[in-house]
mmCIF file of C-alpha atoms in Angstrom:
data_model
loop_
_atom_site.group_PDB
_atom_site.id
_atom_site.type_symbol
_atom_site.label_atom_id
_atom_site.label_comp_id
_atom_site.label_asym_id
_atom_site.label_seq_id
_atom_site.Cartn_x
_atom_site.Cartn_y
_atom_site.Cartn_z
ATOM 1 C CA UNK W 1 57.045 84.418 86.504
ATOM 2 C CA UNK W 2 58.013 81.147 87.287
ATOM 3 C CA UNK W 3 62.203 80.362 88.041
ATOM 4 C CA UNK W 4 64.369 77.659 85.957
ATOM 5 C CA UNK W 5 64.776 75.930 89.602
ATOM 6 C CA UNK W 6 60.906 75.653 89.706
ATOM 7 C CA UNK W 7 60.509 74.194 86.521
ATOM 8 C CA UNK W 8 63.158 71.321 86.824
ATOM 9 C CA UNK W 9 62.777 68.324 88.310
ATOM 10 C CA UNK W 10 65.163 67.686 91.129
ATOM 11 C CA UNK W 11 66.262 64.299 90.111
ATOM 12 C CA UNK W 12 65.068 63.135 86.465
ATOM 13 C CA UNK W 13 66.976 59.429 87.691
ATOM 14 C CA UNK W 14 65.344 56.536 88.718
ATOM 15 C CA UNK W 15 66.033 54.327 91.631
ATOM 16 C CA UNK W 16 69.028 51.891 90.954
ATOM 17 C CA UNK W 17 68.555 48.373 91.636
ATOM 18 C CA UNK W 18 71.091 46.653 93.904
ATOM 19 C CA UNK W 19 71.944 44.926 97.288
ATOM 20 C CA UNK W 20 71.093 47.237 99.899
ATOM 21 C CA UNK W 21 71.337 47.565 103.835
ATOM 22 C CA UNK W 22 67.511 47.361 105.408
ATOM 23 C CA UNK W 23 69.276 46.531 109.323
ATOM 24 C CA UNK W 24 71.999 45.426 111.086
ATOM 25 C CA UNK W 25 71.900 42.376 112.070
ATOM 26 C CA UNK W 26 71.577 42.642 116.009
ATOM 27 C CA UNK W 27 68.692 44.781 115.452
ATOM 28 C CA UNK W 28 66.361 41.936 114.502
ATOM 29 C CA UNK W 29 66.371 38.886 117.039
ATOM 30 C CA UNK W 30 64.989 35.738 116.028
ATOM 31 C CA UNK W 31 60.751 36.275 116.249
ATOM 32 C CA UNK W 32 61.102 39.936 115.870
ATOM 33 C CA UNK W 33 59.342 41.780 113.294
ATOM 34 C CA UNK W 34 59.000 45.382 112.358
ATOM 35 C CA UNK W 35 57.881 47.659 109.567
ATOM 36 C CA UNK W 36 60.411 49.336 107.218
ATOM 37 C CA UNK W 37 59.952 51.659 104.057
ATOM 38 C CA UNK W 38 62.253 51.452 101.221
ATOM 39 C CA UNK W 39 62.019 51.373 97.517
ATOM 40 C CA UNK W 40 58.966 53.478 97.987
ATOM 41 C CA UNK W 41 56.905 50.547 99.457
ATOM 42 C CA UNK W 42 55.646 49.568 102.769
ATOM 43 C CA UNK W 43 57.862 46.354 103.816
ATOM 44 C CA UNK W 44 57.773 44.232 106.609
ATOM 45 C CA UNK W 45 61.333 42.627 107.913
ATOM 46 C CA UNK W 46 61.218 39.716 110.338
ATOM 47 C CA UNK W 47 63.540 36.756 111.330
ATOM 48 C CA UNK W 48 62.210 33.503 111.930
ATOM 49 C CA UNK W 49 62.383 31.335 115.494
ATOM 50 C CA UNK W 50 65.250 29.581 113.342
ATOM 51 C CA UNK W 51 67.382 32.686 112.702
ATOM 52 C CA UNK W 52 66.652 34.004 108.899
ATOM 53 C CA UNK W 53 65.888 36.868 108.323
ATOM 54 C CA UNK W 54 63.301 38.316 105.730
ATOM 55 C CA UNK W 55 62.193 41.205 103.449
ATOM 56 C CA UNK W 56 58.401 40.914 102.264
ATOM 57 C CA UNK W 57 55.678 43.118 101.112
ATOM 58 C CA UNK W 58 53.885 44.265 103.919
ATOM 59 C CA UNK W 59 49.767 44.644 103.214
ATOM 60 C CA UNK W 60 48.139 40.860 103.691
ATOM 61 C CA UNK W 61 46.972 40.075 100.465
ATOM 62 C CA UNK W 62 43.657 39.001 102.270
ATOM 63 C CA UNK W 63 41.908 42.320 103.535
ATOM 64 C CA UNK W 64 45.143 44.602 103.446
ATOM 65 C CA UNK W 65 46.241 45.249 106.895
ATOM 66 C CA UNK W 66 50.043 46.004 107.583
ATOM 67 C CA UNK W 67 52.031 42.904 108.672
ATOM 68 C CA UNK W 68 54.495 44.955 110.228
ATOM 69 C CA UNK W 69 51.991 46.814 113.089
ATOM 70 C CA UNK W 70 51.108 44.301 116.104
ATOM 71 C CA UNK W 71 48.327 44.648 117.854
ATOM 72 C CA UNK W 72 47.469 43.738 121.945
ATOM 73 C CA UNK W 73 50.944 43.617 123.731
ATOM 74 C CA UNK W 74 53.167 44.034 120.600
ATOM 75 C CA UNK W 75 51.063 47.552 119.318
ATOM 76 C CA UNK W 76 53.726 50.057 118.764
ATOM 77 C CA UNK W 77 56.248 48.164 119.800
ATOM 78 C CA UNK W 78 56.755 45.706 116.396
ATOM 79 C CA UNK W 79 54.934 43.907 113.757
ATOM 80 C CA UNK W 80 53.106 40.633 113.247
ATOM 81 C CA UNK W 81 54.038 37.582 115.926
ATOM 82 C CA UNK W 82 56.140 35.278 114.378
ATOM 83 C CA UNK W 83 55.732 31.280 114.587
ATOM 84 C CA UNK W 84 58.492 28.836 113.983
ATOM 85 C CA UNK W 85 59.084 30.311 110.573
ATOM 86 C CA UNK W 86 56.121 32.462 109.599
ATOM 87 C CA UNK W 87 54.898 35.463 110.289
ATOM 88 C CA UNK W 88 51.158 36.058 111.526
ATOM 89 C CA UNK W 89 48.599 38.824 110.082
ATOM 90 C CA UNK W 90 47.523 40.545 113.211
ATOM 91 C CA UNK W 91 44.053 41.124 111.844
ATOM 92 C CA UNK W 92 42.801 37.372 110.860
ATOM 93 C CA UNK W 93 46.095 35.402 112.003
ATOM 94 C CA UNK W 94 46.650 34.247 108.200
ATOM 95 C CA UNK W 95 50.565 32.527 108.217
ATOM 96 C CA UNK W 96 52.976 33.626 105.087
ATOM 97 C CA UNK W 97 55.662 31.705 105.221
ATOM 98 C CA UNK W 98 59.675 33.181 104.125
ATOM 99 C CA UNK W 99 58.300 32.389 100.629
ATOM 100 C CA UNK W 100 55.552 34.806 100.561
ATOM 101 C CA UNK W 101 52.867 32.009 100.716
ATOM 102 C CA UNK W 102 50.084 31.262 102.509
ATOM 103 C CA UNK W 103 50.199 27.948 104.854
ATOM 104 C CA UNK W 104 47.626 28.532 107.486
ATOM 105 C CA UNK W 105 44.351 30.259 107.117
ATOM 106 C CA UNK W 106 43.131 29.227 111.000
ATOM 107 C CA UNK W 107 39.204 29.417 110.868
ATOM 108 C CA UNK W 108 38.697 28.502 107.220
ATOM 109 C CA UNK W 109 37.391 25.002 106.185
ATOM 110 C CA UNK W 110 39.542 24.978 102.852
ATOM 111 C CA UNK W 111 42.001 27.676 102.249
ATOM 112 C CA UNK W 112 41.211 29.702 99.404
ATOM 113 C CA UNK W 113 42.057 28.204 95.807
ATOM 114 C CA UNK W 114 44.349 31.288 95.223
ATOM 115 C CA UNK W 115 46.967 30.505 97.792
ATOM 116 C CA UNK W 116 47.090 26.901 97.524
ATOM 117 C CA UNK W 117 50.468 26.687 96.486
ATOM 118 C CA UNK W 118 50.684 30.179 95.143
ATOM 119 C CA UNK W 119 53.428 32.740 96.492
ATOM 120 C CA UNK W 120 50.699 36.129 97.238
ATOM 121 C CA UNK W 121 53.473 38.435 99.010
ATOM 122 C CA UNK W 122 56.876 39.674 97.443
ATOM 123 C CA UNK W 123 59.642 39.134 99.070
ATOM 124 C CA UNK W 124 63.364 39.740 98.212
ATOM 125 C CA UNK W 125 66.244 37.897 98.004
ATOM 126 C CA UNK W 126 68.303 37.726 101.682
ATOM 127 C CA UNK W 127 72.188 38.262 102.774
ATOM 128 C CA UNK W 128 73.564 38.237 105.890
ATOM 129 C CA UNK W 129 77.576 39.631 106.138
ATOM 130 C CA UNK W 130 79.405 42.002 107.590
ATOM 131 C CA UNK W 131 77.042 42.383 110.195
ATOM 132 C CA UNK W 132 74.386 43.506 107.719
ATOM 133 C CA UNK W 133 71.091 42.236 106.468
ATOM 134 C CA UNK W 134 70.986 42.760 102.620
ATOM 135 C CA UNK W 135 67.712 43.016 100.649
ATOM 136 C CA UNK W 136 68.248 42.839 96.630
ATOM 137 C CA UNK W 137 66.045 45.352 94.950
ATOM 138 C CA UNK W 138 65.111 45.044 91.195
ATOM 139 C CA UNK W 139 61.658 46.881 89.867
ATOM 140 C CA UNK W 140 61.291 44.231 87.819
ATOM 141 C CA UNK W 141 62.574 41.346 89.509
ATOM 142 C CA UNK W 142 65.697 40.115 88.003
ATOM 143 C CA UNK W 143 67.276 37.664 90.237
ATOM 144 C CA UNK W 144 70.355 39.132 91.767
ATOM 145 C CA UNK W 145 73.291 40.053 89.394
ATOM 146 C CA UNK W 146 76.236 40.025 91.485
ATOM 147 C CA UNK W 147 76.975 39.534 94.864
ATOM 148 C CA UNK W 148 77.627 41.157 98.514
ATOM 149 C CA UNK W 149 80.936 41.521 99.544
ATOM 150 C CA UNK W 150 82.583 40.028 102.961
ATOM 151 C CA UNK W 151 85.155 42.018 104.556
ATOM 152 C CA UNK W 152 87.187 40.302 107.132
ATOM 153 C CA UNK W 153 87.030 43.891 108.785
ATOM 154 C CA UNK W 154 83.795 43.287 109.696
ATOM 155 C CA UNK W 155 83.393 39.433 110.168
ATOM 156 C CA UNK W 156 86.664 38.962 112.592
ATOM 157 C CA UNK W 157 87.109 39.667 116.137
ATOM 158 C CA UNK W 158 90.727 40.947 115.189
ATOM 159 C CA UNK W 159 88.278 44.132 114.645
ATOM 160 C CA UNK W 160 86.129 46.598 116.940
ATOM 161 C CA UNK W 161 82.679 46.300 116.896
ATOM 162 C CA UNK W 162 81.494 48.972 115.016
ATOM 163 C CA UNK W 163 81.124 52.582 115.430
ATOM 164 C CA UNK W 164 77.836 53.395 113.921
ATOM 165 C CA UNK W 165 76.200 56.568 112.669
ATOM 166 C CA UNK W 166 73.134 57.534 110.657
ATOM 167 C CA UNK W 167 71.214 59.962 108.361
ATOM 168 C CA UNK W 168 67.871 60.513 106.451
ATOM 169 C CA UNK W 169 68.965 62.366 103.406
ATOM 170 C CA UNK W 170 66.710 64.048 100.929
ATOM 171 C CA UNK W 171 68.811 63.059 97.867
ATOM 172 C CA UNK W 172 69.082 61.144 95.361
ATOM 173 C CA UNK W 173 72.087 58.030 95.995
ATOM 174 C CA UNK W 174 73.617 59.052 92.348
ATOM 175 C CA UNK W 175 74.217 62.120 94.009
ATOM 176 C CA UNK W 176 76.108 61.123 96.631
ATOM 177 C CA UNK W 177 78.346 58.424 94.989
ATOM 178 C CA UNK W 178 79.519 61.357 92.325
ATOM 179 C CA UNK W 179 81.746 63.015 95.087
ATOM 180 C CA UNK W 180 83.840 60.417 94.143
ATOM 181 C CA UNK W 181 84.347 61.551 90.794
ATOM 182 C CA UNK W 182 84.650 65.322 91.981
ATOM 183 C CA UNK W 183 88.409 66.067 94.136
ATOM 184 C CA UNK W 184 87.922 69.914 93.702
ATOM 185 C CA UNK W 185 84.850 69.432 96.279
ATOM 186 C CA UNK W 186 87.114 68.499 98.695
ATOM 187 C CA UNK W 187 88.819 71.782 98.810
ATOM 188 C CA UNK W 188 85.933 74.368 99.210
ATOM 189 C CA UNK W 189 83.332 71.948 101.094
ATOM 190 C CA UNK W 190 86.055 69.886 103.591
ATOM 191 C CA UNK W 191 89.060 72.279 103.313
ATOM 192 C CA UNK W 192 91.488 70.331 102.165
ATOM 193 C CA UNK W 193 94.932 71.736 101.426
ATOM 194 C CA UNK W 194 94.870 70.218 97.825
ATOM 195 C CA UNK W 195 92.737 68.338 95.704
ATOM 196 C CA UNK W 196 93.193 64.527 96.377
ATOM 197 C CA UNK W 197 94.314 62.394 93.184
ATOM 198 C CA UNK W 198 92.926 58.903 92.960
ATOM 199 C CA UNK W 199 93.202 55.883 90.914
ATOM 200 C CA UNK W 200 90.093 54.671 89.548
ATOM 201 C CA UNK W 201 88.776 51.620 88.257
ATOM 202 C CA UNK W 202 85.685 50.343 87.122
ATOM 203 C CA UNK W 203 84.912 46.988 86.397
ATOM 204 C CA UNK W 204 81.602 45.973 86.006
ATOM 205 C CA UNK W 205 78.989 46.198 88.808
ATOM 206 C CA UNK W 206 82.389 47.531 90.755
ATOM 207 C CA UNK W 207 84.464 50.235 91.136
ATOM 208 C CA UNK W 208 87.567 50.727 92.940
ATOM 209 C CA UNK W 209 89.812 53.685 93.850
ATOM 210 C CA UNK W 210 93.492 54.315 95.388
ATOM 211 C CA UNK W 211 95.336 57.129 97.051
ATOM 212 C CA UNK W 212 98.416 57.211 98.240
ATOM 213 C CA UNK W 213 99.248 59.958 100.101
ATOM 214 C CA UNK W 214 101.517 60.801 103.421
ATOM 215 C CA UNK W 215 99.537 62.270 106.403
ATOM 216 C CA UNK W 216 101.472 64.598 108.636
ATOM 217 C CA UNK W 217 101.635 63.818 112.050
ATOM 218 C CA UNK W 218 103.427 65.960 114.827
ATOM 219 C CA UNK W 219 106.341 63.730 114.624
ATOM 220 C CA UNK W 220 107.123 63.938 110.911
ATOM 221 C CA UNK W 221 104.686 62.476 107.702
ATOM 222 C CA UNK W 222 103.438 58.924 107.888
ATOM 223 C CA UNK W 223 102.849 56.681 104.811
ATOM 224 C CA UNK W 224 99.463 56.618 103.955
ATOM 225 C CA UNK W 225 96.933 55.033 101.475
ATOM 226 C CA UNK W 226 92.878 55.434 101.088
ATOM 227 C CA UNK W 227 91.418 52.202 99.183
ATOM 228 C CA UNK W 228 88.139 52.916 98.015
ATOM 229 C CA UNK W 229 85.299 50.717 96.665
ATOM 230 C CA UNK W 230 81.554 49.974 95.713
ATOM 231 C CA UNK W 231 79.452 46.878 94.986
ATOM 232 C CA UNK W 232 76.854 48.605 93.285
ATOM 233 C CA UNK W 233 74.896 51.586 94.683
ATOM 234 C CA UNK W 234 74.063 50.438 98.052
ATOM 235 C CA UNK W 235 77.416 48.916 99.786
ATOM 236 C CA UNK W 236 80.726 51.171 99.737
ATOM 237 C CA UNK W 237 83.746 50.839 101.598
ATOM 238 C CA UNK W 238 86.702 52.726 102.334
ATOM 239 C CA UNK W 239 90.044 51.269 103.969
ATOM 240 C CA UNK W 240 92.028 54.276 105.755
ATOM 241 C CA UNK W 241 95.834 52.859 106.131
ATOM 242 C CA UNK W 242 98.652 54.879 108.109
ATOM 243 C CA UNK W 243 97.739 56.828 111.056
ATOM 244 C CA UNK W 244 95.495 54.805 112.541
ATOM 245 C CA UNK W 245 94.014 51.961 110.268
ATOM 246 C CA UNK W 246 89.796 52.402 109.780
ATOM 247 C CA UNK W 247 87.471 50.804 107.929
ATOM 248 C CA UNK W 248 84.510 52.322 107.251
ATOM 249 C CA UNK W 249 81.387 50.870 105.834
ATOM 250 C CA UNK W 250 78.996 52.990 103.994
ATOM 251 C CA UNK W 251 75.703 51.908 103.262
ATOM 252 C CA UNK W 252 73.334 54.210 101.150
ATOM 253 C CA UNK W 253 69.894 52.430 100.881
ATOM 254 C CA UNK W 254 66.545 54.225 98.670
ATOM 255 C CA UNK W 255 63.914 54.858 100.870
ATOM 256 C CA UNK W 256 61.944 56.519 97.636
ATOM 257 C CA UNK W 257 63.140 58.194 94.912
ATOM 258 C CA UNK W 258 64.503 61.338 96.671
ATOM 259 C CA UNK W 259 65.152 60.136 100.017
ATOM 260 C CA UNK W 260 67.663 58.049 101.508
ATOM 261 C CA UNK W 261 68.902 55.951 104.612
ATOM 262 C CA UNK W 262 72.667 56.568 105.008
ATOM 263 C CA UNK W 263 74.688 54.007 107.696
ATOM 264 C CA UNK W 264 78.004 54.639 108.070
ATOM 265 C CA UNK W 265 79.741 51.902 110.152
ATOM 266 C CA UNK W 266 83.401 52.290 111.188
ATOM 267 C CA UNK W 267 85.886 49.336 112.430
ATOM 268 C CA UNK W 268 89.158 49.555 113.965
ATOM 269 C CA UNK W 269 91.772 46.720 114.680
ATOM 270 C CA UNK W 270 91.949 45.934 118.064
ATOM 271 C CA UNK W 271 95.590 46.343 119.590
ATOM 272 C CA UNK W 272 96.742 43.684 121.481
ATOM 273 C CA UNK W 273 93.108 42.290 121.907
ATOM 274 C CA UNK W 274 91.781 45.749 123.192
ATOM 275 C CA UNK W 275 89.672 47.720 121.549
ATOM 276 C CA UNK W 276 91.573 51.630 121.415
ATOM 277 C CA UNK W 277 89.608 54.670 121.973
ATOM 278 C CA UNK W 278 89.735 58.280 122.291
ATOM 279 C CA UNK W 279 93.121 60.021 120.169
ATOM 280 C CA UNK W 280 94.145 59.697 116.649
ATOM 281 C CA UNK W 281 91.787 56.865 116.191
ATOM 282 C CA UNK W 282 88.198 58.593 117.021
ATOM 283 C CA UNK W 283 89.822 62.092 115.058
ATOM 284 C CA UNK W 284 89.595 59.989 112.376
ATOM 285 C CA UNK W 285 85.884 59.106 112.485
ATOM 286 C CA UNK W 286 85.360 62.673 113.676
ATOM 287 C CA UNK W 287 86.714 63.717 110.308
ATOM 288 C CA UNK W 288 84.757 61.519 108.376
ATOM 289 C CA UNK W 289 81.110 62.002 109.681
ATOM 290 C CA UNK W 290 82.167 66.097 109.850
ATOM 291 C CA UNK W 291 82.673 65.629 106.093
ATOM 292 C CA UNK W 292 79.345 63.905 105.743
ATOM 293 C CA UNK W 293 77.383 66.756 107.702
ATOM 294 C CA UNK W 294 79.173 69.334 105.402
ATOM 295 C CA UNK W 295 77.933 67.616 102.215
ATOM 296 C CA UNK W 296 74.195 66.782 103.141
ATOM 297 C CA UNK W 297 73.047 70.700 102.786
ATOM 298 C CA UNK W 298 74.709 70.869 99.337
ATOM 299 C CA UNK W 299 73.019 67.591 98.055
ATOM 300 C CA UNK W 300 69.348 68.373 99.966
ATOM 301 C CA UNK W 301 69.393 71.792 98.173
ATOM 302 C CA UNK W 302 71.280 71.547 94.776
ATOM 303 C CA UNK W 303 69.540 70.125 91.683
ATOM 304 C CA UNK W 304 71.009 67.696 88.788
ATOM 305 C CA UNK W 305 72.427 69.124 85.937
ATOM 306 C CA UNK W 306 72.267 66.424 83.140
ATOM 307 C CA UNK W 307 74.750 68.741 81.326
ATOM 308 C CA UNK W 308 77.131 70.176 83.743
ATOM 309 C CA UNK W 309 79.406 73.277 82.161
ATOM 310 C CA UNK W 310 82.806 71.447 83.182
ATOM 311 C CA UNK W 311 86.422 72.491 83.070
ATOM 312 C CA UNK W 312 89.951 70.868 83.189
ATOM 313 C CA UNK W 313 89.979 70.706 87.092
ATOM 314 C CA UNK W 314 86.668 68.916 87.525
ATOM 315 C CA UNK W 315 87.196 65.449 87.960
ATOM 316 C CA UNK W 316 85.834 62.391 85.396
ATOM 317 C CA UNK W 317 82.095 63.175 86.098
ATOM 318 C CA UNK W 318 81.214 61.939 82.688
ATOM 319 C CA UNK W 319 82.463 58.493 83.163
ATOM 320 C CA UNK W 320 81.074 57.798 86.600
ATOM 321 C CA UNK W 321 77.697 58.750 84.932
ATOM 322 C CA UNK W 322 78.083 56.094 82.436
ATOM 323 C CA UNK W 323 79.138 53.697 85.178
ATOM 324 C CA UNK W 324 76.136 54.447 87.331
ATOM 325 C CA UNK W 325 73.730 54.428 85.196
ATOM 326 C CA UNK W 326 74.261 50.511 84.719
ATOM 327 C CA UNK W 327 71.839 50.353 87.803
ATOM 328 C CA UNK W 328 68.987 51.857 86.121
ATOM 329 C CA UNK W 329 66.170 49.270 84.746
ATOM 330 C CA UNK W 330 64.886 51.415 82.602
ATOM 331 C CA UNK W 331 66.349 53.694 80.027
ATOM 332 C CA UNK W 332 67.684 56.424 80.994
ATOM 333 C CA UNK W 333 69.758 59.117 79.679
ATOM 334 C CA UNK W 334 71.659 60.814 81.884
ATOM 335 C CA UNK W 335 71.903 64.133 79.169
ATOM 336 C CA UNK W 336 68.429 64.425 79.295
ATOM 337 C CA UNK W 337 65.844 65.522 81.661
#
């Protein structure tokens, strides 16, 4: 007899569309290429001898092979050599160019009429901020809708560099973002002595949150706030004010439909020009990624319930839904499987 559980699919959802985080930014020097996987398609990311990076579909539109897999001295190491600003197919040394077009096909007497001025590889529209490269996903290609945010946190020396961790989770990135709509969590998975209260607001492609609450410390409570936000589904932020101020960075990026890349990058103001370690300051981050760990076996083993039996405790589930599901190209009903 086969089990409710087997007969449901995990995640009826599709993959939002968004900015999302496919490196930092001093993992790709200028020439360097590699192969990534995201939105459930084999990408190659490079950066030109001039410093830009780029996102682009990674089979050569000529005989297939993988721009992002080098061969002779770069084979295993990275992808396709790059020249002044294109990258070069390691099987017949065909150039694309940042566009996605072919420039240089080296042994042919003409290049082929369906390149001449034709762009033959996708490729994705670029930012570079907050020490991130951003790739804008879209199944069907809609130009970008909004835009990245900056953070001074994480564009000024005034701050540490950042304090980087990193998971594969087998989720789905709705998931994730609707612990923000759910304080009684906090209590049974994080032991919390209460369940937090926030502020919510959603605007748009954006939502924002507030907390005010005082932290105690073993020399009485301290004044404290958590500022919460997201640009979409990929970048969210968090600004931890009392203690010891922390900004964290959390990047949530599709790798396919049930699958993701989470980056979560913390920053610290430097006091008196020096970085501080050890104390209040790395409990904090301790706190944050332990929280993290205690989630990901709940989210790689629960299910979606398109309609959850609620009560008066459970926090505005229904309305983060609605938000969410702003970043879904196609219809999609989040009552129904």
């Amino acid at each position: 007899m086969t089990t409710e559980t087997n007969t449901i699919k995990r995640y009826p959802m599709p993959m939002p569309f968004g900015w999302f985080a496919v490196s930092y930014s001093d993992e790709l020097a200028p020439s360097e290429s590699r192969a990534v996987h995201y939105f459930s398609q084999e990408l190659v990311l490079f950066r030109t001898e001039a410093g830009k990076a780029v996102l682009m579909e990674a089979y050569c539109p000529h005989l297939g092979a993988h721009l992002g897999h080098g061969i002779h001295e770069r084979s295993g190491t990275g992808g396709g050599r790059i020249e002044g600003n294109n990258i070069v197919c390691p099987f017949h040394s065909w150039k694309f160019s940042p566009e996605g077009e072919c420039v240089e096909v080296p042994y042919a007497k003409n290049m082929p009429p369906k390149v001449v001025g034709q762009k033959c590889l996708k490729t994705f529209p670029i930012r570079e901020t907050n020490q991130v490269i951003w790739a804008w996903y879209h199944p069907d290609g809609v130009a970008p809708l909004w835009e990245v945010i900056s953070h001074e946190e994480a564009n000024s020396d005034d701050w540490s560099p950042q304090d980087r961790y990193e998971w594969i989770i087998h989720t789905h990135p709705q998931e994730m973002a609707e612990n923000a709509a759910d304080p009684a969590h906090f209590k049974y998975v994080h032991g919390t002595a209460s369940f937090p209260e926030w502020e919510t607001t959603y605007d748009g492609y954006f939502v924002r949150g507030l907390q005010v609450a005082n932290m105690p410390t073993p020399r009485g409570e301290v004044k404290g706030s958590i500022h919460t936000g997201s640009a979409g589904p990929g970048q969210g932020y968090t600004k931890f004010e009392g203690i010891a101020d922390t900004f964290l960075l959390g990047l949530t990026t599709p790798i396919d439909e049930h699958k993701v890349q989470v980056r979560f990058a913390f920053i610290q103001p430097k006091i008196n020009g020096e970085v501080k370690k050890g104390g209040v300051n790395a409990a904090i981050i301790a706190n944050i990624v332990g929280q993290l760990e205690e989630d990901k076996p709940i989210w790689e083993n629960k299910i979606y319930r398109p309609l959850p039996i609620l009560c008066d405790g459970d926090g505005p589930i229904a309305k983060f839904r609605k938000w969410y599901s702003r970043f879904y190209a196609e219809d999609f009903d989040s009552r129904a499987m």
